[in-house]
mmCIF file of C-alpha atoms and ligand atoms in Angstrom:
data_model
loop_
_atom_site.group_PDB
_atom_site.id
_atom_site.type_symbol
_atom_site.label_atom_id
_atom_site.label_comp_id
_atom_site.label_asym_id
_atom_site.label_seq_id
_atom_site.Cartn_x
_atom_site.Cartn_y
_atom_site.Cartn_z
ATOM 1 C CA MET A 1 75.268 -36.709 -22.745
ATOM 2 C CA PRO A 2 76.478 -36.144 -19.163
ATOM 3 C CA VAL A 3 80.076 -34.891 -19.125
ATOM 4 C CA PRO A 4 81.700 -34.862 -15.682
ATOM 5 C CA PHE A 5 84.068 -32.038 -14.757
ATOM 6 C CA ILE A 6 86.619 -34.702 -14.007
ATOM 7 C CA ASP A 7 86.535 -38.481 -14.339
ATOM 8 C CA LEU A 8 89.362 -40.305 -12.594
ATOM 9 C CA LYS A 9 88.135 -43.730 -13.625
ATOM 10 C CA ARG A 10 89.322 -43.693 -17.228
ATOM 11 C CA PHE A 11 92.166 -46.083 -16.555
ATOM 12 C CA GLU A 12 94.290 -47.240 -19.452
ATOM 13 C CA PRO A 13 94.084 -50.935 -20.388
ATOM 14 C CA GLY A 14 96.272 -52.933 -17.985
ATOM 15 C CA PHE A 15 96.607 -50.136 -15.425
ATOM 16 C CA LEU A 16 94.292 -51.563 -12.778
ATOM 17 C CA GLU A 17 95.798 -55.024 -13.174
ATOM 18 C CA LYS A 18 99.244 -53.612 -12.398
ATOM 19 C CA TRP A 19 97.876 -51.782 -9.384
ATOM 20 C CA LYS A 20 96.082 -54.857 -8.032
ATOM 21 C CA GLU A 21 99.280 -56.863 -8.354
ATOM 22 C CA LYS A 22 101.208 -54.194 -6.456
ATOM 23 C CA VAL A 23 98.635 -54.051 -3.674
ATOM 24 C CA ALA A 24 98.758 -57.827 -3.339
ATOM 25 C CA HIS A 25 102.542 -57.887 -3.316
ATOM 26 C CA LEU A 26 102.996 -55.052 -0.813
ATOM 27 C CA SER A 27 100.256 -56.449 1.420
ATOM 28 C CA THR A 28 101.712 -59.951 1.401
ATOM 29 C CA ASN A 29 105.045 -58.479 2.462
ATOM 30 C CA ALA A 30 103.489 -55.942 4.851
ATOM 31 C CA SER A 31 105.583 -53.204 3.170
ATOM 32 C CA PHE A 32 103.591 -50.155 4.121
ATOM 33 C CA ILE A 33 105.989 -47.401 5.129
ATOM 34 C CA GLY A 34 109.073 -46.300 3.222
ATOM 35 C CA GLY A 35 110.963 -49.044 1.442
ATOM 36 C CA GLU A 36 111.740 -49.504 -2.199
ATOM 37 C CA GLU A 37 108.570 -47.981 -3.696
ATOM 38 C CA VAL A 38 109.216 -44.619 -2.034
ATOM 39 C CA ALA A 39 112.895 -44.629 -2.978
ATOM 40 C CA VAL A 40 112.115 -45.562 -6.584
ATOM 41 C CA LEU A 41 109.456 -42.845 -6.786
ATOM 42 C CA GLU A 42 111.783 -40.145 -5.460
ATOM 43 C CA THR A 43 114.391 -41.104 -8.059
ATOM 44 C CA SER A 44 111.851 -41.075 -10.912
ATOM 45 C CA LEU A 45 110.344 -37.776 -9.796
ATOM 46 C CA ALA A 46 113.745 -36.091 -9.623
ATOM 47 C CA LYS A 47 114.579 -37.415 -13.061
ATOM 48 C CA PHE A 48 111.217 -36.446 -14.563
ATOM 49 C CA ILE A 49 111.503 -32.831 -13.422
ATOM 50 C CA ALA A 50 115.282 -32.457 -13.747
ATOM 51 C CA LYS A 51 115.862 -31.686 -10.083
ATOM 52 C CA LYS A 52 118.606 -33.077 -7.831
ATOM 53 C CA HIS A 53 116.326 -33.900 -4.908
ATOM 54 C CA ALA A 54 112.715 -34.973 -4.599
ATOM 55 C CA VAL A 55 111.451 -35.680 -1.086
ATOM 56 C CA THR A 56 107.983 -37.188 -0.866
ATOM 57 C CA CYS A 57 105.553 -36.351 1.921
ATOM 58 C CA ALA A 58 101.954 -36.879 3.007
ATOM 59 C CA ASN A 59 100.210 -34.185 0.926
ATOM 60 C CA GLY A 60 100.716 -30.946 -0.957
ATOM 61 C CA THR A 61 99.815 -28.760 2.015
ATOM 62 C CA ASP A 62 102.475 -30.426 4.141
ATOM 63 C CA ALA A 63 104.922 -29.982 1.269
ATOM 64 C CA ILE A 64 104.462 -26.194 1.548
ATOM 65 C CA GLN A 65 104.832 -26.323 5.338
ATOM 66 C CA LEU A 66 107.964 -28.422 4.981
ATOM 67 C CA ALA A 67 109.410 -25.944 2.495
ATOM 68 C CA LEU A 68 108.591 -23.019 4.803
ATOM 69 C CA ARG A 69 110.210 -24.741 7.765
ATOM 70 C CA ALA A 70 113.181 -25.807 5.630
ATOM 71 C CA VAL A 71 113.936 -22.198 4.692
ATOM 72 C CA GLN A 72 113.773 -21.310 8.405
ATOM 73 C CA VAL A 73 110.467 -19.476 8.504
ATOM 74 C CA GLU A 74 109.573 -19.120 12.159
ATOM 75 C CA LYS A 75 106.895 -17.723 14.412
ATOM 76 C CA ASN A 76 105.832 -14.155 13.563
ATOM 77 C CA ASP A 77 107.903 -13.998 10.389
ATOM 78 C CA ILE A 78 106.254 -12.386 7.396
ATOM 79 C CA VAL A 79 105.585 -14.464 4.285
ATOM 80 C CA LEU A 80 104.099 -13.138 1.053
ATOM 81 C CA VAL A 81 101.392 -15.293 -0.549
ATOM 82 C CA PRO A 82 99.285 -14.780 -3.676
ATOM 83 C CA ASN A 83 95.778 -13.537 -3.006
ATOM 84 C CA MET A 84 94.536 -16.021 -5.580
ATOM 85 C CA THR A 85 95.556 -19.584 -4.818
ATOM 86 C CA PHE A 86 94.176 -22.641 -3.088
ATOM 87 C CA TRP A 87 93.570 -21.980 0.611
ATOM 88 C CA ALA A 88 96.337 -24.463 1.535
ATOM 89 C CA THR A 89 99.005 -21.970 0.440
ATOM 90 C CA PHE A 90 97.720 -19.394 2.926
ATOM 91 C CA GLU A 91 97.040 -22.031 5.556
ATOM 92 C CA ALA A 92 100.575 -23.420 5.416
ATOM 93 C CA VAL A 93 101.979 -19.995 6.299
ATOM 94 C CA VAL A 94 99.643 -19.644 9.268
ATOM 95 C CA ASN A 95 100.319 -23.198 10.414
ATOM 96 C CA VAL A 96 104.047 -22.557 10.738
ATOM 97 C CA GLY A 97 103.225 -19.522 12.899
ATOM 98 C CA ALA A 98 104.075 -16.894 10.306
ATOM 99 C CA ASN A 99 101.985 -13.913 9.179
ATOM 100 C CA PRO A 100 100.763 -13.848 5.589
ATOM 101 C CA VAL A 101 100.689 -10.725 3.444
ATOM 102 C CA THR A 102 98.638 -11.284 0.300
ATOM 103 C CA ILE A 103 99.782 -10.106 -3.121
ATOM 104 C CA ASP A 104 97.458 -9.245 -5.979
ATOM 105 C CA SER A 105 97.257 -11.313 -9.178
ATOM 106 C CA ASP A 106 98.014 -10.463 -12.768
ATOM 107 C CA ILE A 107 94.716 -10.606 -14.642
ATOM 108 C CA VAL A 108 96.405 -11.747 -17.853
ATOM 109 C CA ASP A 109 98.033 -14.967 -16.608
ATOM 110 C CA GLY A 110 96.722 -15.460 -13.056
ATOM 111 C CA GLY A 111 100.206 -15.385 -11.519
ATOM 112 C CA VAL A 112 101.218 -12.773 -8.935
ATOM 113 C CA CYS A 113 101.244 -9.154 -10.035
ATOM 114 C CA TYR A 114 104.961 -8.420 -10.362
ATOM 115 C CA GLN A 115 104.668 -4.770 -9.344
ATOM 116 C CA SER A 116 102.652 -5.634 -6.211
ATOM 117 C CA LEU A 117 105.255 -8.236 -5.313
ATOM 118 C CA LEU A 118 108.070 -5.673 -5.546
ATOM 119 C CA THR A 119 106.078 -3.198 -3.450
ATOM 120 C CA ALA A 120 105.355 -5.825 -0.796
ATOM 121 C CA ILE A 121 108.978 -7.004 -0.628
ATOM 122 C CA ASP A 122 110.111 -3.446 -0.230
ATOM 123 C CA LYS A 123 107.580 -2.651 2.446
ATOM 124 C CA HIS A 124 107.658 -5.856 4.491
ATOM 125 C CA GLN A 125 111.131 -7.368 4.018
ATOM 126 C CA PRO A 126 109.516 -10.825 4.202
ATOM 127 C CA LYS A 127 111.307 -13.916 5.481
ATOM 128 C CA ALA A 128 110.056 -15.863 2.446
ATOM 129 C CA VAL A 129 107.843 -15.485 -0.610
ATOM 130 C CA ILE A 130 105.427 -18.108 -1.909
ATOM 131 C CA ILE A 131 104.015 -17.988 -5.403
ATOM 132 C CA ALA A 132 101.533 -20.513 -6.791
ATOM 133 C CA HIS A 133 101.599 -21.796 -10.357
ATOM 134 C CA LEU A 134 97.928 -22.137 -11.153
ATOM 135 C CA TYR A 135 96.066 -23.709 -14.084
ATOM 136 C CA GLY A 136 99.064 -25.630 -15.452
ATOM 137 C CA TRP A 137 101.407 -22.724 -16.101
ATOM 138 C CA ALA A 138 102.995 -19.888 -14.131
ATOM 139 C CA SER A 139 103.503 -16.148 -14.194
ATOM 140 C CA ASN A 140 104.890 -14.569 -17.301
ATOM 141 C CA SER A 141 107.372 -12.895 -14.914
ATOM 142 C CA LEU A 142 108.624 -16.165 -13.397
ATOM 143 C CA SER A 143 112.305 -15.612 -14.291
ATOM 144 C CA LYS A 144 112.181 -12.032 -13.054
ATOM 145 C CA ILE A 145 110.543 -13.090 -9.781
ATOM 146 C CA ARG A 146 113.182 -15.778 -9.226
ATOM 147 C CA GLU A 147 116.001 -13.361 -9.959
ATOM 148 C CA TYR A 148 114.584 -10.588 -7.820
ATOM 149 C CA CYS A 149 114.056 -12.813 -4.768
ATOM 150 C CA LYS A 150 117.539 -14.234 -5.209
ATOM 151 C CA SER A 151 119.063 -10.760 -5.407
ATOM 152 C CA LYS A 152 117.308 -9.849 -2.152
ATOM 153 C CA ASN A 153 118.279 -13.147 -0.503
ATOM 154 C CA ILE A 154 114.654 -14.045 0.097
ATOM 155 C CA PRO A 155 113.817 -17.731 -0.309
ATOM 156 C CA LEU A 156 111.174 -18.201 -2.999
ATOM 157 C CA ILE A 157 108.887 -21.182 -2.508
ATOM 158 C CA GLU A 158 106.994 -22.245 -5.624
ATOM 159 C CA ASP A 159 103.700 -23.999 -4.958
ATOM 160 C CA GLY A 160 103.669 -26.244 -8.004
ATOM 161 C CA ALA A 161 100.700 -28.404 -7.043
ATOM 162 C CA GLN A 162 99.058 -27.775 -10.416
ATOM 163 C CA CYS A 163 102.065 -27.753 -12.721
ATOM 164 C CA PHE A 164 103.626 -31.194 -12.615
ATOM 165 C CA GLY A 165 104.740 -31.909 -16.179
ATOM 166 C CA THR A 166 104.672 -28.254 -17.278
ATOM 167 C CA LEU A 167 107.665 -26.951 -19.226
ATOM 168 C CA TYR A 168 109.115 -23.459 -18.955
ATOM 169 C CA LYS A 169 111.430 -22.307 -21.722
ATOM 170 C CA GLY A 170 111.590 -25.908 -22.885
ATOM 171 C CA LYS A 171 112.628 -27.409 -19.529
ATOM 172 C CA SER A 172 110.769 -28.619 -16.451
ATOM 173 C CA ILE A 173 109.137 -25.661 -14.714
ATOM 174 C CA TYR A 174 110.671 -26.749 -11.417
ATOM 175 C CA LYS A 175 114.184 -26.660 -12.883
ATOM 176 C CA GLY A 176 114.972 -23.040 -12.029
ATOM 177 C CA ALA A 177 113.208 -23.134 -8.656
ATOM 178 C CA TYR A 178 115.106 -22.771 -5.391
ATOM 179 C CA ILE A 179 112.485 -24.901 -3.649
ATOM 180 C CA ALA A 180 109.180 -26.079 -5.119
ATOM 181 C CA THR A 181 106.348 -28.280 -3.949
ATOM 182 C CA THR A 182 103.701 -30.448 -5.524
ATOM 183 C CA SER A 183 100.604 -32.413 -4.592
ATOM 184 C CA PHE A 184 99.552 -35.902 -5.645
ATOM 185 C CA TYR A 185 95.913 -35.373 -4.686
ATOM 186 C CA PRO A 186 94.014 -37.661 -7.107
ATOM 187 C CA ALA A 187 92.691 -34.798 -9.245
ATOM 188 C CA LYS A 188 96.140 -33.329 -9.906
ATOM 189 C CA VAL A 189 98.035 -34.109 -13.105
ATOM 190 C CA LEU A 190 100.106 -36.781 -11.369
ATOM 191 C CA GLY A 191 97.480 -38.052 -8.953
ATOM 192 C CA GLY A 192 97.717 -40.792 -6.359
ATOM 193 C CA ALA A 193 95.199 -43.241 -4.936
ATOM 194 C CA GLY A 194 94.864 -40.892 -1.975
ATOM 195 C CA ASP A 195 96.893 -38.017 -0.589
ATOM 196 C CA GLY A 196 100.544 -37.362 -1.302
ATOM 197 C CA GLY A 197 102.999 -34.577 -2.005
ATOM 198 C CA ALA A 198 106.638 -33.760 -2.616
ATOM 199 C CA VAL A 199 109.264 -31.066 -2.196
ATOM 200 C CA PHE A 200 111.827 -30.442 -4.951
ATOM 201 C CA THR A 201 115.162 -28.674 -4.646
ATOM 202 C CA ASP A 202 118.729 -28.766 -5.960
ATOM 203 C CA ASP A 203 120.079 -27.769 -2.556
ATOM 204 C CA GLU A 204 121.172 -30.857 -0.668
ATOM 205 C CA ALA A 205 121.078 -29.269 2.793
ATOM 206 C CA LEU A 206 117.478 -28.144 2.208
ATOM 207 C CA SER A 207 116.468 -31.599 1.037
ATOM 208 C CA ILE A 208 117.987 -33.187 4.145
ATOM 209 C CA ARG A 209 116.115 -30.753 6.369
ATOM 210 C CA VAL A 210 112.829 -31.424 4.562
ATOM 211 C CA ARG A 211 113.312 -35.182 4.892
ATOM 212 C CA GLN A 212 114.117 -34.849 8.559
ATOM 213 C CA LEU A 213 111.137 -32.584 9.301
ATOM 214 C CA ALA A 214 108.775 -34.966 7.499
ATOM 215 C CA ASN A 215 109.914 -37.813 9.709
ATOM 216 C CA HIS A 216 109.601 -36.353 13.238
ATOM 217 C CA GLY A 217 112.875 -34.452 12.976
ATOM 218 C CA ARG A 218 114.665 -37.752 13.438
ATOM 219 C CA THR A 219 118.427 -38.093 13.567
ATOM 220 C CA SER A 220 118.097 -41.792 14.437
ATOM 221 C CA HIS A 221 115.097 -44.006 15.185
ATOM 222 C CA TYR A 222 114.673 -42.612 18.696
ATOM 223 C CA GLY A 223 116.848 -39.511 18.387
ATOM 224 C CA TYR A 224 115.433 -36.128 17.358
ATOM 225 C CA GLY A 225 117.246 -33.078 16.055
ATOM 226 C CA LEU A 226 114.163 -31.028 15.227
ATOM 227 C CA VAL A 227 110.494 -30.913 16.044
ATOM 228 C CA GLY A 228 108.901 -31.978 12.799
ATOM 229 C CA TRP A 229 105.876 -34.183 12.361
ATOM 230 C CA ASN A 230 104.841 -37.337 10.560
ATOM 231 C CA SER A 231 104.422 -36.427 6.914
ATOM 232 C CA ARG A 232 105.632 -39.589 5.244
ATOM 233 C CA LEU A 233 104.206 -40.827 1.974
ATOM 234 C CA ASP A 234 103.135 -44.430 2.434
ATOM 235 C CA SER A 235 104.409 -47.240 0.236
ATOM 236 C CA LEU A 236 101.052 -47.992 -1.387
ATOM 237 C CA GLN A 237 100.731 -44.391 -2.558
ATOM 238 C CA ALA A 238 104.276 -44.509 -3.865
ATOM 239 C CA ALA A 239 103.525 -47.750 -5.709
ATOM 240 C CA TYR A 240 100.428 -46.220 -7.350
ATOM 241 C CA LEU A 241 102.435 -43.171 -8.408
ATOM 242 C CA ASN A 242 105.242 -45.375 -9.728
ATOM 243 C CA ILE A 243 102.752 -47.083 -12.020
ATOM 244 C CA SER A 244 101.081 -43.794 -12.990
ATOM 245 C CA ILE A 245 104.253 -41.942 -13.917
ATOM 246 C CA ASP A 246 104.733 -44.280 -16.901
ATOM 247 C CA TYR A 247 101.357 -43.142 -18.258
ATOM 248 C CA LEU A 248 101.903 -39.479 -17.544
ATOM 249 C CA ASP A 249 103.110 -38.314 -20.965
ATOM 250 C CA LYS A 250 100.039 -39.839 -22.628
ATOM 251 C CA ARG A 251 97.704 -38.355 -20.016
ATOM 252 C CA ILE A 252 99.223 -34.922 -20.440
ATOM 253 C CA GLU A 253 98.928 -35.236 -24.216
ATOM 254 C CA SER A 254 95.239 -36.048 -23.873
ATOM 255 C CA ARG A 255 94.643 -33.108 -21.497
ATOM 256 C CA LYS A 256 96.522 -30.765 -23.806
ATOM 257 C CA SER A 257 94.528 -31.731 -26.853
ATOM 258 C CA ALA A 258 91.309 -31.031 -24.921
ATOM 259 C CA ILE A 259 92.655 -27.594 -23.957
ATOM 260 C CA ALA A 260 93.770 -26.905 -27.532
ATOM 261 C CA TYR A 261 90.283 -27.775 -28.767
ATOM 262 C CA TYR A 262 88.636 -25.447 -26.241
ATOM 263 C CA ASN A 263 91.110 -22.664 -26.974
ATOM 264 C CA ALA A 264 90.324 -22.927 -30.675
ATOM 265 C CA GLU A 265 86.534 -23.274 -30.388
ATOM 266 C CA LEU A 266 85.495 -21.161 -27.413
ATOM 267 C CA PRO A 267 86.679 -17.743 -28.646
ATOM 268 C CA LYS A 268 84.710 -18.363 -31.885
ATOM 269 C CA ILE A 269 81.509 -18.456 -29.849
ATOM 270 C CA GLY A 270 82.393 -15.502 -27.656
ATOM 271 C CA PHE A 271 84.113 -17.078 -24.649
ATOM 272 C CA GLU A 272 87.348 -15.448 -23.557
ATOM 273 C CA GLN A 273 90.109 -17.878 -22.552
ATOM 274 C CA MET A 274 92.997 -17.314 -20.188
ATOM 275 C CA ILE A 275 95.915 -19.111 -21.803
ATOM 276 C CA ALA A 276 99.462 -20.067 -20.883
ATOM 277 C CA PRO A 277 102.053 -17.319 -21.510
ATOM 278 C CA ALA A 278 104.326 -17.986 -24.494
ATOM 279 C CA ASP A 279 107.270 -19.405 -22.504
ATOM 280 C CA PHE A 280 105.184 -22.262 -21.120
ATOM 281 C CA ASP A 281 104.249 -25.644 -22.473
ATOM 282 C CA GLU A 282 101.321 -26.370 -20.176
ATOM 283 C CA ASN A 283 100.379 -29.731 -18.668
ATOM 284 C CA GLY A 284 96.686 -29.344 -19.518
ATOM 285 C CA TYR A 285 95.636 -29.109 -15.874
ATOM 286 C CA CYS A 286 92.547 -27.046 -16.570
ATOM 287 C CA ASN A 287 90.562 -24.901 -18.915
ATOM 288 C CA VAL A 288 90.090 -21.276 -17.879
ATOM 289 C CA CYS A 289 87.129 -19.298 -19.253
ATOM 290 C CA ILE A 290 86.786 -15.696 -18.142
ATOM 291 C CA ILE A 291 83.184 -14.492 -18.063
ATOM 292 C CA ARG A 292 83.021 -11.025 -16.550
ATOM 293 C CA ASP A 293 79.314 -10.407 -17.025
ATOM 294 C CA ARG A 294 77.529 -11.798 -13.955
ATOM 295 C CA ASP A 295 74.300 -12.447 -15.828
ATOM 296 C CA ILE A 296 75.985 -14.318 -18.672
ATOM 297 C CA LYS A 297 78.019 -16.367 -16.210
ATOM 298 C CA ASP A 298 74.852 -17.332 -14.325
ATOM 299 C CA ARG A 299 73.152 -18.365 -17.557
ATOM 300 C CA VAL A 300 76.180 -20.386 -18.663
ATOM 301 C CA GLN A 301 76.338 -22.231 -15.352
ATOM 302 C CA HIS A 302 72.612 -22.858 -15.422
ATOM 303 C CA THR A 303 72.754 -24.271 -18.954
ATOM 304 C CA LEU A 304 75.735 -26.477 -18.119
ATOM 305 C CA LYS A 305 73.894 -27.869 -15.089
ATOM 306 C CA GLU A 306 70.754 -28.470 -17.110
ATOM 307 C CA ASN A 307 72.788 -30.453 -19.612
ATOM 308 C CA GLN A 308 74.676 -32.357 -16.917
ATOM 309 C CA ILE A 309 78.013 -30.861 -17.875
ATOM 310 C CA GLY A 310 80.346 -30.480 -14.929
ATOM 311 C CA PHE A 311 82.256 -27.262 -14.335
ATOM 312 C CA ALA A 312 84.274 -25.582 -11.612
ATOM 313 C CA ASN A 313 85.297 -22.127 -10.446
ATOM 314 C CA ILE A 314 88.981 -22.301 -9.592
ATOM 315 C CA TYR A 315 88.841 -20.341 -7.347
ATOM 316 C CA PRO A 316 85.564 -18.567 -6.493
ATOM 317 C CA GLY A 317 87.122 -16.320 -3.846
ATOM 318 C CA THR A 318 90.501 -14.877 -2.863
ATOM 319 C CA MET A 319 92.433 -15.454 0.359
ATOM 320 C CA SER A 320 91.612 -11.998 1.687
ATOM 321 C CA GLU A 321 87.870 -12.523 1.102
ATOM 322 C CA GLN A 322 87.621 -15.568 3.370
ATOM 323 C CA VAL A 323 85.709 -14.962 6.587
ATOM 324 C CA CYS A 324 88.626 -15.846 8.866
ATOM 325 C CA SER A 325 91.562 -14.441 6.937
ATOM 326 C CA ASP A 326 91.506 -10.993 8.583
ATOM 327 C CA LYS A 327 92.535 -12.650 11.789
ATOM 328 C CA TYR A 328 95.780 -13.886 10.243
ATOM 329 C CA MET A 329 96.689 -11.449 7.481
ATOM 330 C CA LEU A 330 98.851 -8.446 8.058
ATOM 331 C CA GLU A 331 97.842 -6.746 4.861
ATOM 332 C CA HIS A 332 96.909 -7.073 1.210
ATOM 333 C CA VAL A 333 99.251 -5.440 -1.288
ATOM 334 C CA GLY A 334 98.017 -4.390 -4.722
ATOM 335 C CA GLY A 335 94.654 -4.034 -6.355
ATOM 336 C CA ALA A 336 91.688 -6.260 -7.045
ATOM 337 C CA GLY A 337 93.025 -8.299 -9.973
ATOM 338 C CA ALA A 338 92.707 -11.522 -7.959
ATOM 339 C CA GLU A 339 89.068 -10.739 -7.113
ATOM 340 C CA ASP A 340 88.346 -9.988 -10.762
ATOM 341 C CA ILE A 341 89.635 -13.388 -11.855
ATOM 342 C CA CYS A 342 87.965 -15.264 -8.994
ATOM 343 C CA HIS A 343 84.596 -13.686 -9.744
ATOM 344 C CA SER A 344 84.744 -14.376 -13.476
ATOM 345 C CA VAL A 345 86.504 -17.730 -13.762
ATOM 346 C CA LEU A 346 84.753 -20.828 -15.041
ATOM 347 C CA ASN A 347 86.493 -24.111 -15.823
ATOM 348 C CA LEU A 348 85.097 -26.639 -18.286
ATOM 349 C CA PRO A 349 85.674 -30.410 -18.177
ATOM 350 C CA VAL A 350 89.265 -31.553 -18.793
ATOM 351 C CA PHE A 351 90.758 -34.868 -17.740
ATOM 352 C CA PRO A 352 92.887 -37.586 -19.316
ATOM 353 C CA HIS A 353 91.078 -39.530 -22.022
ATOM 354 C CA ILE A 354 88.117 -37.175 -22.265
ATOM 355 C CA LYS A 355 86.399 -38.062 -25.545
ATOM 356 C CA GLN A 356 86.119 -35.830 -28.583
ATOM 357 C CA GLU A 357 82.318 -36.236 -28.563
ATOM 358 C CA GLU A 358 82.250 -35.045 -24.950
ATOM 359 C CA LEU A 359 84.252 -31.947 -25.848
ATOM 360 C CA GLU A 360 81.998 -31.329 -28.847
ATOM 361 C CA PHE A 361 78.912 -31.659 -26.669
ATOM 362 C CA VAL A 362 80.283 -28.982 -24.326
ATOM 363 C CA ILE A 363 80.815 -26.622 -27.268
ATOM 364 C CA THR A 364 77.428 -27.414 -28.846
ATOM 365 C CA THR A 365 75.740 -26.727 -25.527
ATOM 366 C CA LEU A 366 77.554 -23.421 -25.031
ATOM 367 C CA LYS A 367 76.641 -22.380 -28.569
ATOM 368 C CA THR A 368 72.975 -22.253 -27.529
ATOM 369 C CA ILE A 369 73.688 -19.456 -25.042
ATOM 370 C CA GLU A 370 73.567 -15.867 -26.173
ATOM 371 C CA VAL A 371 76.671 -14.085 -24.975
HETATM 372 C C1 PLP B 1 96.018 -29.034 -4.443
HETATM 373 C C2 PLP B 1 96.746 -27.827 -4.064
HETATM 374 C C3 PLP B 1 97.413 -27.721 -2.831
HETATM 375 C C4 PLP B 1 97.260 -28.702 -1.705
HETATM 376 O O1 PLP B 1 97.539 -30.005 -1.963
HETATM 377 P P1 PLP B 1 96.942 -31.172 -1.050
HETATM 378 O O2 PLP B 1 97.715 -32.362 -1.520
HETATM 379 O O3 PLP B 1 95.489 -31.267 -1.315
HETATM 380 O O4 PLP B 1 97.253 -30.838 0.373
HETATM 381 C C5 PLP B 1 98.153 -26.580 -2.588
HETATM 382 N N1 PLP B 1 98.247 -25.594 -3.488
HETATM 383 C C6 PLP B 1 97.622 -25.649 -4.674
HETATM 384 C C7 PLP B 1 97.781 -24.522 -5.637
HETATM 385 C C8 PLP B 1 96.830 -26.753 -5.003
HETATM 386 O O5 PLP B 1 96.194 -26.790 -6.180
#
């Protein structure tokens, strides 16, 4: 039984009909940029995550760049970034002209290593800090990181591309964030029909600056107060997300039950799982197996391929290991925890409405491997 790593085509009954109607309606009216769909989406997003302001933009990478620019990061400033994250986090820093310093990861939860972060702040006095909430949860030290950055007056940007719908201490994970971002790339938990992203904050002035930057720095249609760029979310994307958000709780539930099944079954057959720290109620973004033995990992991947079971390695390499990163990085602070995770991580299929027999097939297949 082939089991894809992710299948985005498992639409709920009635979903595609609603989408087709929207496309027809928006097309008939030539409503393609801005308008009601975008406004409605921003209101629903803010409500869903308990944040005062949600500003949509073209993608999750832009969202990070907008946040960096909004907190006044400028050319040659220093910004701390996790050594383990998606490349976009690192890239955003470079694209605003700043210099990244990478911070090691905590091997228990995959978030930044708190001690390395403190060392790097002390040493570099950065203009801003970015942390990334990977796998559907965040660092066990999230509150401490927020408090520490606040006490030092350093803006903390939270790359929340993978944690839409995650709860922290019973509330939306974004709730305590100064400024956070997300992505609506189709494979994310709230995915669009193309690219999209958003910036979340409770600070009105920041939200105004983000909105302005994402629309050419406009003060009026042909008046410009800043050099920004075009990072608007289009109306069709907003419409798709407006339909999807109503299905989100059910999709998250389905993802979470897949994760719960893996977390119960995989350790029984010898596969170590990285799991969400106790304060988090994860969104089920992905499964995280840790297989340190190179030979076992190779055999597992081979067997999965042979049985047409999809898998991923999120992520196979750190920022500092990329061939071009030396050119941009000032330094790496901390040890090799990020490398350790990157070299041992393996992610099994999880997506909304994955079937129980598919999950069972994954486990049955893994059972045949000697670990
Ligand atoms: C997906 C992702 C991004 C980038 O989002 P795009 O919408 O693809 O630009 C940034 N950071 C993390 C952690 C991501 O997972």
